[in-house]
Coordinates of C-alpha atoms and ligand atoms in Angstrom, one line a residue:
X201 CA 0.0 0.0 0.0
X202 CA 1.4 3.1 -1.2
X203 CA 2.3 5.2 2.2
X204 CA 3.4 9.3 1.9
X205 CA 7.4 8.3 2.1
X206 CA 8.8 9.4 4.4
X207 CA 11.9 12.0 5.7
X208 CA 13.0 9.2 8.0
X209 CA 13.6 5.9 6.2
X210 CA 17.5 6.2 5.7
X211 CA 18.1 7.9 9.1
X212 CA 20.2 5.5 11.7
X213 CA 17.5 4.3 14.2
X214 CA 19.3 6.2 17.4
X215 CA 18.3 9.9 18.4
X216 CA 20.8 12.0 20.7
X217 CA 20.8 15.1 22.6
X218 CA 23.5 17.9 21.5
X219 CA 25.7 16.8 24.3
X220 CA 26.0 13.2 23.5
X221 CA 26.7 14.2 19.5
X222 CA 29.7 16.2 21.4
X223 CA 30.8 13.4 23.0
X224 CA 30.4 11.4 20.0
X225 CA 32.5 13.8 18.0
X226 CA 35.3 13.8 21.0
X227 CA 35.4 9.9 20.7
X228 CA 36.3 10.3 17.1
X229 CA 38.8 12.7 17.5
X230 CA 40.1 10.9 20.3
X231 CA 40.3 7.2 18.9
X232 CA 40.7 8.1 15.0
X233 CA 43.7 10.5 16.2
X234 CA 42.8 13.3 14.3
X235 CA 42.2 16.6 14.8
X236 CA 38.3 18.9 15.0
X237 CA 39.5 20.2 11.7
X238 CA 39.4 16.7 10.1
X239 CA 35.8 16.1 11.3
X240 CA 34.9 19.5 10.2
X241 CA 36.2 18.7 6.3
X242 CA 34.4 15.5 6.4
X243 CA 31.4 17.5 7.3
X244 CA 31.4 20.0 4.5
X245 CA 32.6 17.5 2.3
X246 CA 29.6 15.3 3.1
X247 CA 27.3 18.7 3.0
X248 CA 28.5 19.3 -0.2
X249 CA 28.0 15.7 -1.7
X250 CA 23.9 16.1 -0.3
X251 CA 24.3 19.6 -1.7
X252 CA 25.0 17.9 -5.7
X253 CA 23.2 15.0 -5.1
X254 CA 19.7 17.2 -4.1
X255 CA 20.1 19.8 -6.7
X256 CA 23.3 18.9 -9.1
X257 CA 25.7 21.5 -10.2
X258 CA 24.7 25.1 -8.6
X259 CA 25.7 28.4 -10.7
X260 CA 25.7 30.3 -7.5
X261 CA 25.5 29.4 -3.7
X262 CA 25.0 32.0 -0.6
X263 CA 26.6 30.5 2.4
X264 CA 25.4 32.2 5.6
X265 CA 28.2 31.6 8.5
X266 CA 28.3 31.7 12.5
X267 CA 31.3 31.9 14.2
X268 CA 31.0 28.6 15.9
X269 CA 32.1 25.3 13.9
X270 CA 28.9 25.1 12.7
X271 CA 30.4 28.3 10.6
X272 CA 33.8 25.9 9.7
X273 CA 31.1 23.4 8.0
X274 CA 30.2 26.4 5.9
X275 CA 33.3 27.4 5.3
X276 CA 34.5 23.8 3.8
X277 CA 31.5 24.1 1.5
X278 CA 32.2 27.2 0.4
X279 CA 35.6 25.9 -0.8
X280 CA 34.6 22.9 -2.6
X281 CA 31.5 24.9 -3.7
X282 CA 34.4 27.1 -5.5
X283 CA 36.4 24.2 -6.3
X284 CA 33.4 23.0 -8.8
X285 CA 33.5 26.6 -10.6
X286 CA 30.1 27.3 -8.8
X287 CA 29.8 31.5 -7.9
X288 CA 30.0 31.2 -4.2
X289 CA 28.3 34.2 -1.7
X290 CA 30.1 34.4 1.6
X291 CA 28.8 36.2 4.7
X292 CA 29.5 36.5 8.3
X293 CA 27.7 36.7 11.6
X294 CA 29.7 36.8 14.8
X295 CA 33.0 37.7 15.1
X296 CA 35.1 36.0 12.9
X297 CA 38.6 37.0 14.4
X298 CA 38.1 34.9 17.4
X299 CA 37.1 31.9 15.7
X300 CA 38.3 27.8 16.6
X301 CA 41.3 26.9 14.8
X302 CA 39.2 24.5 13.0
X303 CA 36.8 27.0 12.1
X304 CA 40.0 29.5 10.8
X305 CA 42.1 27.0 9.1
X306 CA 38.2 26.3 7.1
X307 CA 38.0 29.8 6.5
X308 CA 41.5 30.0 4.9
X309 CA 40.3 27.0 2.8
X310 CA 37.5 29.2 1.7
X311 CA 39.9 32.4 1.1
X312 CA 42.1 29.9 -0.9
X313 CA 39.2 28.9 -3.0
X314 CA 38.9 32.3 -3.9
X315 CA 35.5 32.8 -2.0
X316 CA 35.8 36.8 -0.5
X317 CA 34.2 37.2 3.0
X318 CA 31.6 39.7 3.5
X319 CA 29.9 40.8 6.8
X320 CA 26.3 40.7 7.2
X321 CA 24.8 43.6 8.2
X322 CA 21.3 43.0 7.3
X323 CA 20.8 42.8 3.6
X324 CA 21.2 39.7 1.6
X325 CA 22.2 40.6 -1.5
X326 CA 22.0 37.3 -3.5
X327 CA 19.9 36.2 -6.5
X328 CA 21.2 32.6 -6.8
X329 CA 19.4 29.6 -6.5
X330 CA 20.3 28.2 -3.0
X331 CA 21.5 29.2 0.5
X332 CA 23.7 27.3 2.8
X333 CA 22.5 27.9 6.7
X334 CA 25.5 27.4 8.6
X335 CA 24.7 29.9 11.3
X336 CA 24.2 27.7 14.2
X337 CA 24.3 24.1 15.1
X338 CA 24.4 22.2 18.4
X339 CA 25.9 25.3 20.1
X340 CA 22.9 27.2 20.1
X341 CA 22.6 27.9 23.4
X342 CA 20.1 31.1 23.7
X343 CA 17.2 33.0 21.5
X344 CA 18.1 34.0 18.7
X345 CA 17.9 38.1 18.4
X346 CA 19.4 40.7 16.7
X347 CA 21.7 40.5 13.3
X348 CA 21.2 36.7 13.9
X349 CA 17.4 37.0 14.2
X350 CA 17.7 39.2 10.6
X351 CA 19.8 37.0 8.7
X352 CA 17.4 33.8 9.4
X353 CA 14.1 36.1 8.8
X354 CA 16.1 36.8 5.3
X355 CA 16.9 33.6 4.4
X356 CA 13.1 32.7 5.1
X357 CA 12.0 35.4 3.2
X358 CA 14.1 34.5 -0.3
X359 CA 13.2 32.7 -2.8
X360 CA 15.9 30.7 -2.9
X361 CA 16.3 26.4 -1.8
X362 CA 17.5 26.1 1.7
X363 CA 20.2 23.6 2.9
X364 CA 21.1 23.5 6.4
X365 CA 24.2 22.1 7.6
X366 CA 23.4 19.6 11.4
X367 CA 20.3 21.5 12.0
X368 CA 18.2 24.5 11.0
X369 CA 19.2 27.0 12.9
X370 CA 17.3 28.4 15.2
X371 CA 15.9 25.3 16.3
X372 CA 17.1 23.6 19.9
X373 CA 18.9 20.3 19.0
X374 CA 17.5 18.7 22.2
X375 CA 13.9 20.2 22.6
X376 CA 12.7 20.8 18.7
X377 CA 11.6 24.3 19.9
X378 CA 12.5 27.3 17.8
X379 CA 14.7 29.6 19.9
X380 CA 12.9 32.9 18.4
X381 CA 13.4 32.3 15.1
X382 CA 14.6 29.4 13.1
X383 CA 15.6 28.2 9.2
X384 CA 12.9 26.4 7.3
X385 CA 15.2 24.4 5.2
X386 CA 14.3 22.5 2.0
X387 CA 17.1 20.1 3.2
X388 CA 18.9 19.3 6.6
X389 CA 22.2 17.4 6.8
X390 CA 22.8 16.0 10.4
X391 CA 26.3 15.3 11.5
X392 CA 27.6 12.0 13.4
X393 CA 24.0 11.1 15.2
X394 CA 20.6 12.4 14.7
X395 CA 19.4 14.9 16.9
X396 CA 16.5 14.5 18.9
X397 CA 14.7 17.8 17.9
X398 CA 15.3 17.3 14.5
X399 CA 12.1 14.8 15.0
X400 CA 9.7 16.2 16.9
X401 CA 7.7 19.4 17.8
X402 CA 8.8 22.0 15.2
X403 CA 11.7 19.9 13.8
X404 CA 9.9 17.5 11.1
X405 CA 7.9 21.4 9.5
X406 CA 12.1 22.9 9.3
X407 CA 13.7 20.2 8.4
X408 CA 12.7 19.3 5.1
X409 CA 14.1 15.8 4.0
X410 CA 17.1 14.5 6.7
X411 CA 20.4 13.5 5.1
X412 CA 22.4 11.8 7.4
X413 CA 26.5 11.7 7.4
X414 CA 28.2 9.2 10.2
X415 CA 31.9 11.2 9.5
X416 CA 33.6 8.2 11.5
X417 CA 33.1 5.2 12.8
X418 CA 34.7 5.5 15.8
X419 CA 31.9 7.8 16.9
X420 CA 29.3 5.5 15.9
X421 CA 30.9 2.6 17.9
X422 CA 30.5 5.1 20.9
X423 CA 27.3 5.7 20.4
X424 CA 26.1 2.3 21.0
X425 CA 27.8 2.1 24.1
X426 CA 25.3 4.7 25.2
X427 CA 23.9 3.4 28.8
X428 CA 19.6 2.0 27.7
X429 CA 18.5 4.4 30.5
X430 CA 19.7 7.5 27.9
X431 CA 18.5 5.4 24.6
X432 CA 16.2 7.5 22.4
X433 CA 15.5 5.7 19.2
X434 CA 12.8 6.5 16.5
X435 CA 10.1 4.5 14.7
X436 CA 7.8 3.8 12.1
X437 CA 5.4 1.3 11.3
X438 CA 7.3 0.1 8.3
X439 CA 10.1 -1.4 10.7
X440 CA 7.6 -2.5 13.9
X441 CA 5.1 -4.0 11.1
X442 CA 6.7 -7.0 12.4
X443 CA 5.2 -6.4 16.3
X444 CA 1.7 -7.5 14.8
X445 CA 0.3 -10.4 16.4
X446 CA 0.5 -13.4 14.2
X447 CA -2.9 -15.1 13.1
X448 CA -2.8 -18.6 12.4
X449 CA -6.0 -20.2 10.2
X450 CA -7.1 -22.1 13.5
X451 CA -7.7 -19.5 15.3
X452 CA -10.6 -18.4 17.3
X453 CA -11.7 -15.3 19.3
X454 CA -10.5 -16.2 22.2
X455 CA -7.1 -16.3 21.0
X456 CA -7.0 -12.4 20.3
X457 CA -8.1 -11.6 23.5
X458 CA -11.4 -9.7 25.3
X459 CA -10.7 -5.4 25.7
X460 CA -13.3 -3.8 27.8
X461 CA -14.0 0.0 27.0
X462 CA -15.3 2.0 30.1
X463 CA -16.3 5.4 29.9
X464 CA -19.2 7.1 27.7
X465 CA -20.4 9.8 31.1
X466 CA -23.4 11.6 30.1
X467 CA -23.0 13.5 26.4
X468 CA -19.5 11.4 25.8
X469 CA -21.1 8.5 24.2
X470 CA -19.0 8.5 20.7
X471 CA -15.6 8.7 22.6
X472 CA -16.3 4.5 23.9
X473 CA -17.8 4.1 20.7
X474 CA -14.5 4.6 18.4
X475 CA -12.5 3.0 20.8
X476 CA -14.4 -0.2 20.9
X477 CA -14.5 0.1 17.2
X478 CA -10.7 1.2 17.2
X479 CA -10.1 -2.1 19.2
X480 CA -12.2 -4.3 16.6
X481 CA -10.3 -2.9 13.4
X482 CA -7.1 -3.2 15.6
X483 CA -7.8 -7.1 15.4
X484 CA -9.5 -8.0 19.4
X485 CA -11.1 -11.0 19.3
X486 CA -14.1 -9.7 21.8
X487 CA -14.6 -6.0 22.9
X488 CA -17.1 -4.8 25.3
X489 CA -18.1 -1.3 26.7
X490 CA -19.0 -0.4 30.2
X491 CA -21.0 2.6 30.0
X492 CA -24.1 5.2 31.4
X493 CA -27.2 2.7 30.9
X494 CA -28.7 5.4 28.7
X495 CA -26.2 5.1 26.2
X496 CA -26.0 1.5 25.3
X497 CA -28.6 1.7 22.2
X498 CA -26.3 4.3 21.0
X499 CA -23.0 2.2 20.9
X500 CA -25.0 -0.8 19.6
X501 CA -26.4 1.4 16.8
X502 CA -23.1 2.2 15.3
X503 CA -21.3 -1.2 16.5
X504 CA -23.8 -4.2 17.0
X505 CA -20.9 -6.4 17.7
X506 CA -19.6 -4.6 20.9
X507 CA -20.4 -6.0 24.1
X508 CA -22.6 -3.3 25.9
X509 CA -23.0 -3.2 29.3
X510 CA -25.2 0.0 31.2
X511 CA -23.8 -0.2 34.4
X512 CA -24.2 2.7 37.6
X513 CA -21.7 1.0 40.5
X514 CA -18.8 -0.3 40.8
X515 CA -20.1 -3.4 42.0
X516 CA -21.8 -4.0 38.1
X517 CA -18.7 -3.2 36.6
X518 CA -16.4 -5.9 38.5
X519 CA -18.1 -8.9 37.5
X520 CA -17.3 -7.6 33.8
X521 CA -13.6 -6.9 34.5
X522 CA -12.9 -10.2 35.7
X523 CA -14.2 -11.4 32.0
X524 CA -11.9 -8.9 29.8
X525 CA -8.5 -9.3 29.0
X526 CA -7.4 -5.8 28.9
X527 CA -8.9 -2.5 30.0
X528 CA -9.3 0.6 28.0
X529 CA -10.5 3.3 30.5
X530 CA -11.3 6.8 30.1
X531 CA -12.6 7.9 26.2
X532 CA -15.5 10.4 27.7
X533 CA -15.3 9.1 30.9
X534 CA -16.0 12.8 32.7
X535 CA -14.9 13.4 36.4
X536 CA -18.3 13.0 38.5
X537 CA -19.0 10.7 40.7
X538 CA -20.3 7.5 38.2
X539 CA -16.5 8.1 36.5
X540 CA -14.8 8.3 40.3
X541 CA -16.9 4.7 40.9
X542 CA -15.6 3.2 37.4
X543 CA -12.4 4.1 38.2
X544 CA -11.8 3.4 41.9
X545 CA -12.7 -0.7 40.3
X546 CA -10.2 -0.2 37.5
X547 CA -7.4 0.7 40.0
X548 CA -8.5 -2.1 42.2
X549 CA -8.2 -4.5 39.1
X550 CA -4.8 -6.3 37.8
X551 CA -5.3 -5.8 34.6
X552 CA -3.8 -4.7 31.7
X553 CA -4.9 -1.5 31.3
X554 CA -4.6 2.0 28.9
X555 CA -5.6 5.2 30.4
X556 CA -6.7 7.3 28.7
X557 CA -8.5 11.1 29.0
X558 CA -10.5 11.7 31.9
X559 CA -9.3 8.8 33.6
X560 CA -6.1 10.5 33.5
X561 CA -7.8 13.6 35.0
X562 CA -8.7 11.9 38.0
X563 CA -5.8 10.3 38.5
X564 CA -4.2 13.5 38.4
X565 CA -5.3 14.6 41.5
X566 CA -3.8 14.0 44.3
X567 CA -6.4 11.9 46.5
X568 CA -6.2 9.7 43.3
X569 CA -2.3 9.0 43.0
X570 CA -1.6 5.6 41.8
X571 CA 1.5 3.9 40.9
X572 CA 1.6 0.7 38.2
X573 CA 4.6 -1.0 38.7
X574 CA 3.7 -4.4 38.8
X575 CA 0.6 -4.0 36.1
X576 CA 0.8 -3.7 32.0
X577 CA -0.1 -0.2 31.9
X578 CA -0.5 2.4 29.0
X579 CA -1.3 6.1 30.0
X580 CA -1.9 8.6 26.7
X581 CA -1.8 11.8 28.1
X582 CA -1.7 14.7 25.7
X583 CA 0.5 18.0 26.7
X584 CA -2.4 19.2 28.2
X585 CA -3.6 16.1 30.4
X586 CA 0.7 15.2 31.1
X587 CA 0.5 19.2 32.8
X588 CA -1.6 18.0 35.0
X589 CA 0.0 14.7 36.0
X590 CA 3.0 16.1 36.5
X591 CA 1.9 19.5 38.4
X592 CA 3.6 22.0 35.3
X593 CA 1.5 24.2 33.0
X594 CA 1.5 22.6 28.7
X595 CA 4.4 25.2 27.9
X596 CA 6.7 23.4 30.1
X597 CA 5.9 20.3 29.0
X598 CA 5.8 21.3 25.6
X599 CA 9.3 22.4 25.7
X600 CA 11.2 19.3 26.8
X601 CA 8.9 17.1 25.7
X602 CA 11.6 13.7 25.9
X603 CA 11.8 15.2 30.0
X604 CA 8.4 15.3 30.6
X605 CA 7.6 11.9 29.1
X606 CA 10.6 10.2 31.1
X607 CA 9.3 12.3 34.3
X608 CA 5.6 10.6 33.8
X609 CA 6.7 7.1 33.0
X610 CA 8.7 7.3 36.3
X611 CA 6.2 9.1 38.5
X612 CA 3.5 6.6 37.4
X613 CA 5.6 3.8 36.6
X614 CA 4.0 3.1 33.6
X615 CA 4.3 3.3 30.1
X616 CA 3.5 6.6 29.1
X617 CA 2.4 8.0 25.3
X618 CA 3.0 11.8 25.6
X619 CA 0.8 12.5 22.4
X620 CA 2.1 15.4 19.6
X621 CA 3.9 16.3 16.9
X622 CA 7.0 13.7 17.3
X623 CA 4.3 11.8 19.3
X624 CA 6.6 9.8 22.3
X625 CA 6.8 7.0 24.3
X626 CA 8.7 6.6 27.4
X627 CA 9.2 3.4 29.9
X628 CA 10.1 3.9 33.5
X629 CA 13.3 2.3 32.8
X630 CA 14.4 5.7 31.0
X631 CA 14.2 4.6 27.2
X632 CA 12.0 6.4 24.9
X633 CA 11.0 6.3 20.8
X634 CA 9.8 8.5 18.9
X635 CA 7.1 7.6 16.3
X636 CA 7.8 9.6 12.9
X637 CA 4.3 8.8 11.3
X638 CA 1.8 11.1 11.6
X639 CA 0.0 14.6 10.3
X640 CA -1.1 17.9 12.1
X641 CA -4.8 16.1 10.9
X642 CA -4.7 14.1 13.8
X643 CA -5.2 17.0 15.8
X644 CA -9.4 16.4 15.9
X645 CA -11.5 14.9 18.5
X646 CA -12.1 11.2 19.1
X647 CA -8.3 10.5 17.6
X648 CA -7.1 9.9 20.9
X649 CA -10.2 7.8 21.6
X650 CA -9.1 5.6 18.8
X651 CA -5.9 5.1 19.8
X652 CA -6.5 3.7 23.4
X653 CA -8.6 1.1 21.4
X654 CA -6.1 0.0 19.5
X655 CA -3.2 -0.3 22.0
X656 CA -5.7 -2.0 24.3
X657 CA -6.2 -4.4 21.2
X658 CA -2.5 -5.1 20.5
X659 CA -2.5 -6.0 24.6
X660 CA -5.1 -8.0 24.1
X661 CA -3.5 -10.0 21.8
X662 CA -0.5 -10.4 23.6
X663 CA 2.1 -7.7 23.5
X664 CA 3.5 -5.9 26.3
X665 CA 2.8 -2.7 27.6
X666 CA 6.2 -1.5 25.6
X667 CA 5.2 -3.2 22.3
X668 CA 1.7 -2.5 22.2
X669 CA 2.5 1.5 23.1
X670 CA 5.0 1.8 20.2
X671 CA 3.2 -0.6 17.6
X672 CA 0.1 1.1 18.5
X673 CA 1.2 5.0 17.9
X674 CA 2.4 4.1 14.8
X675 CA 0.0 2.1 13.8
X676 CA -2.6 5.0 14.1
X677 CA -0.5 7.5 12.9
X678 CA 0.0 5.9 10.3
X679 CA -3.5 4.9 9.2
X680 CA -4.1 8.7 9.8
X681 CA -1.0 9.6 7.1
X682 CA -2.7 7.1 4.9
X683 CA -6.4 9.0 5.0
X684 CA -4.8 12.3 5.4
X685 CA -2.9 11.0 1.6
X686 CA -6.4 10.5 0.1
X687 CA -8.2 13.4 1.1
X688 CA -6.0 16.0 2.9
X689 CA -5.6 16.6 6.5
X690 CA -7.7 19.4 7.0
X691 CA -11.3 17.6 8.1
X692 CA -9.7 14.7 8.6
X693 CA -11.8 12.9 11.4
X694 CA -11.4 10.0 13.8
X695 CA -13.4 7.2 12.6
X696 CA -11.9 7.9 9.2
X697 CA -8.8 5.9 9.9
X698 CA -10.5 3.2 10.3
X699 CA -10.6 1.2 7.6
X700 CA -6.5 2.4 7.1
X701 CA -6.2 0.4 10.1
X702 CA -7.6 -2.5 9.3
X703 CA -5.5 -2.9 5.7
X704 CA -2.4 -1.7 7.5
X705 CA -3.6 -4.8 10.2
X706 CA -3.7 -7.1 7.4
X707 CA 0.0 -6.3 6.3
X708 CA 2.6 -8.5 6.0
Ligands
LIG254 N1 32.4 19.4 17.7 C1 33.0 18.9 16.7 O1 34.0 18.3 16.7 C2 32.4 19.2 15.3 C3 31.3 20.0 15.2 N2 30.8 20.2 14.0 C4 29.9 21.3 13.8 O2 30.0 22.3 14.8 C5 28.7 22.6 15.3 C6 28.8 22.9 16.8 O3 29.7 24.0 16.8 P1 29.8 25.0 18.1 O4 31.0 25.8 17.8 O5 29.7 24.2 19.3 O6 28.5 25.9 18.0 P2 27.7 26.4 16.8 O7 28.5 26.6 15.6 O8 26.4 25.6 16.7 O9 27.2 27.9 17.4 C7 27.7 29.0 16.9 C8 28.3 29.9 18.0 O10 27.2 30.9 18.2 C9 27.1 31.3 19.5 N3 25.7 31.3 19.9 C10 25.0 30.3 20.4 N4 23.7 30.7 20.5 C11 23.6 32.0 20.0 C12 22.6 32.9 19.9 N5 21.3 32.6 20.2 N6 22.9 34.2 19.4 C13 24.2 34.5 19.0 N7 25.2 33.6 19.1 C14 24.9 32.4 19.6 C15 27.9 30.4 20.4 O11 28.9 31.1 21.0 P3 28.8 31.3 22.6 O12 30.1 32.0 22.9 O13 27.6 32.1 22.8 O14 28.8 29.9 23.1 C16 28.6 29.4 19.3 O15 29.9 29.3 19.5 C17 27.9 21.3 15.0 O16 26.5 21.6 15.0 C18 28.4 20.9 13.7 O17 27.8 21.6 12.7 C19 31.3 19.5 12.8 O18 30.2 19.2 12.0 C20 32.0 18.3 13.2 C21 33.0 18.5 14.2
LIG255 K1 22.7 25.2 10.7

């Protein structure tokens, strides 16, 4: 099935923090024996190759440089740019007298070349086809303001292709955040390991397509000996494909597994609707839904083959959790007294569970603290919902996402899905991926419904807490990037995914 391809496929599958691509870096000067300057050749030299392999031989080139390495890279372009007998731009920003000696032996490369240095002082005075952003890399360490601020507004401004060498700059290596002002670059080459903000929050809309260039070896054999409590890796479906549960012909329902849907408080009724449907398309063998007596016509009008169950005490819904196999709690659950009954017998229960929504609401608050470390558990907060778990307002958790979702898997002792752009999943054990599907259509109500129904699904059928989180995520994002393909992602609506979910089920 044709899926939108995607910026990702080639990248390596480990994402690291500014810091660790430093140390990564040191460990190749360090056990290569060579000096920062060698790294920095390789870099531009690699830039360069992206740079004729994207767009081919360039009349003229404008390459925009800090005074940090980030600058050097720039630099070695610039020389090889002139080397090829293409018209090569050269300005400024910083001050370029105090420079590394990596950075200044680059820039003599440059001056060799015959490339002429000019300051920027505002105006970009360049009609070619294609700026080089070398501005700032993983030493951006503040917002961007001033000249700085100017030179990136300009580049966004002109008409020209953008190529950014590591990282757009402007954009914080660790966080994906835009530090004031940031590159939207037609193409991004990353250096040594892939940074974490590259793929999330406002990283994947600046990016454009990700090349990736090791530079040495020795700093990829360091990488892996990067501790699992620090490991950040990405995903898409396309490589978990292989999580989903296996079917053999004699098979029957029991086999794949009974999810129980509670929720549906006055009003809410569609929210336990789409994820008992979410959890049929995802493959459960049985799903049944726990909801306000009043609404079980409605569910059985759009689903006659859920389960429905009108219960008003706790005492009605533990008879049914003792008959599921896995819980999936909280799609328009509400936070009155019915929802505080439903869920004081879901906390009381061993099993398997996703929370989701309200139920994460409740649990919020304090009188409702609950840890789950001895239970399969799935929590699917989104910014807003993981403010309130953790006690911070959405900006914070919005920018450090990769903290916040550590901080919740270890609070709750869980595994936690911190919905978003970049959307993330942590395990208290400090390892986190980052699912690379997805669209800004998702952002709609009842998508989040979905999703608890099919991660309860994948746990019904027997994957862990772990598994199901990640399989699941991308699993619906990607059924979303499939409808979204079809007919756009503006309008794009819940239920829409899914018969996308069921084909993408059904792949091998
Ligand atoms: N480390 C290596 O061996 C290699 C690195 N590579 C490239 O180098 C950059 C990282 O280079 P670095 O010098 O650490 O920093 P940057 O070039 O990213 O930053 C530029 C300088 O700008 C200053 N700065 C930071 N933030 C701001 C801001 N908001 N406004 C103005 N100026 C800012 C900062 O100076 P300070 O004195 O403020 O610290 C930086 O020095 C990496 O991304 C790679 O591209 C090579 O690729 C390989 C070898
Ligand atoms: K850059």
């Amino acid at each position: 099935m044709k899926r939108p391809n995607s910026i990702v496929d080639h990248l390596p599958g480990a994402l690291y923090s500014a810091e660790q691509v430093r140390e990564l870096d040191q460990a190749a000067i360090t056990f290569e024996g060579i000096r920062t300057f060698e790294l920095m050749a390789r870099a531009g030299e690699a830039a360069f190759a992206c740079l004729l392999g994207r767009w081919g031989y360039t009349e003229s080139v404008c390459v925009m440089a800090g005074a940090g390495n980030n600058g050097g890279d720039g630099y070695v372009l610039a020389a090889l740019a002139a080397l090829h007998g293409m018209s090569v731009s050269l300005y400024t920003l910083g001050n370029h007298e105090q420079v590394s000696a990596a950075t200044a032996e680059a820039a003599q490369l440059a001056l060799d070349a015959g490339v002429i240095p000019q300051v920027f002082e505002g105006e970009l005075d360049f009609d070619g086809e294609l700026i080089v952003d070398a501005l700032f890399g993983t030493g951006l360490n503040a917002t961007v303001a001033g000249v700085y601020a100017d030179a990136i507004w300009a580049i966004n401004a002109h008409p020209a292709d953008v190529l950014s060498l590591d990282i757009p700059s402007g954009l914080d290596a660790n966080t994906g955040c835009v530090l004031g002002v940031a590159v939207r670059a037609d193409m991004t080459v990353t250096f040594v390991g892939t940074k974490r903000g590259l793929l999330v929050a406002d990283g994947p809309d600046l990016c454009g397509e990700i090349a990736f260039a090791a530079l040495s070896t020795e700093a990829a054999a360091a990488g892996r000996l990067i501790p699992d409590c620090e490991r950040i890796s990405w995903h898409r479906l396309q490589q978990l494909g292989q999580l989903l549960p296996v079917r053999t012909g004699n098979s029957h329902k029991g086999h794949f597994g009974h999810v129980l849907v509670v929720g549906g408080d006055q009003g809410m009724v569609g929210a336990v609707t789409m994820a008992a449907e979410a959890a049929g398309r995802t493959g459960a063998g049985l799903v049944s839904c726990a909801t306000r007596p009043e609404h079980s016509v409605a569910v059985l009008a759009r689903r006659p083959e859920v389960m429905v169950h009108g219960v008003s005490s706790g005492l009605e819904l533990t008879g049914l959790l003792d008959s599921a196999s896995v819980l999936a709690v909280g799609p328009g659950m509400g936070q009155s007294s019915w929802s505080e009954l439903m869920l004081q017998q879901v906390l009381n229960s061993e099993k398997p569970l996703v929370l989701d929504a309200d139920g994460l609401n409740l649990l919020a608050t304090p009188a409702w603290f609950h840890e789950f470390s001895e239970r399969n558990v799935v929590l699917t907060p989104h910014p807003g919902e993981a403010a309130r778990l953790l006690g911070l307002d959405t900006i914070e958790i919005q920018q450090n996402r990769f903290v916040a979702a550590r901080a919740l898997a270890e609070k709750y002792q869980a595994v936690v899905v911190l919905k978003g752009r970049g959307t993330l999943i942590a395990r208290p054990d400090g390892r986190v991926a980052v699912c690379t599907d997805g669209n800004s259509g998702m952002a709609t109500g009842g998508m989040g419904d979905v999703l608890t129904g099919v991660i309860a699904a994948l746990m019904a059928q027997g994957s862990d807490a772990w598994h199901a989180a990640r399989l699941g995520v991308c699993l619906h994002s990607a059924a979303a990037d499939l409808a979204a393909a079809e007919g756009g992602s503006r309008g794009l609506l819940a239920t829409d995914v899914f018969p996308y979910l069921r084909a993408l089920n059904n792949e091998s």
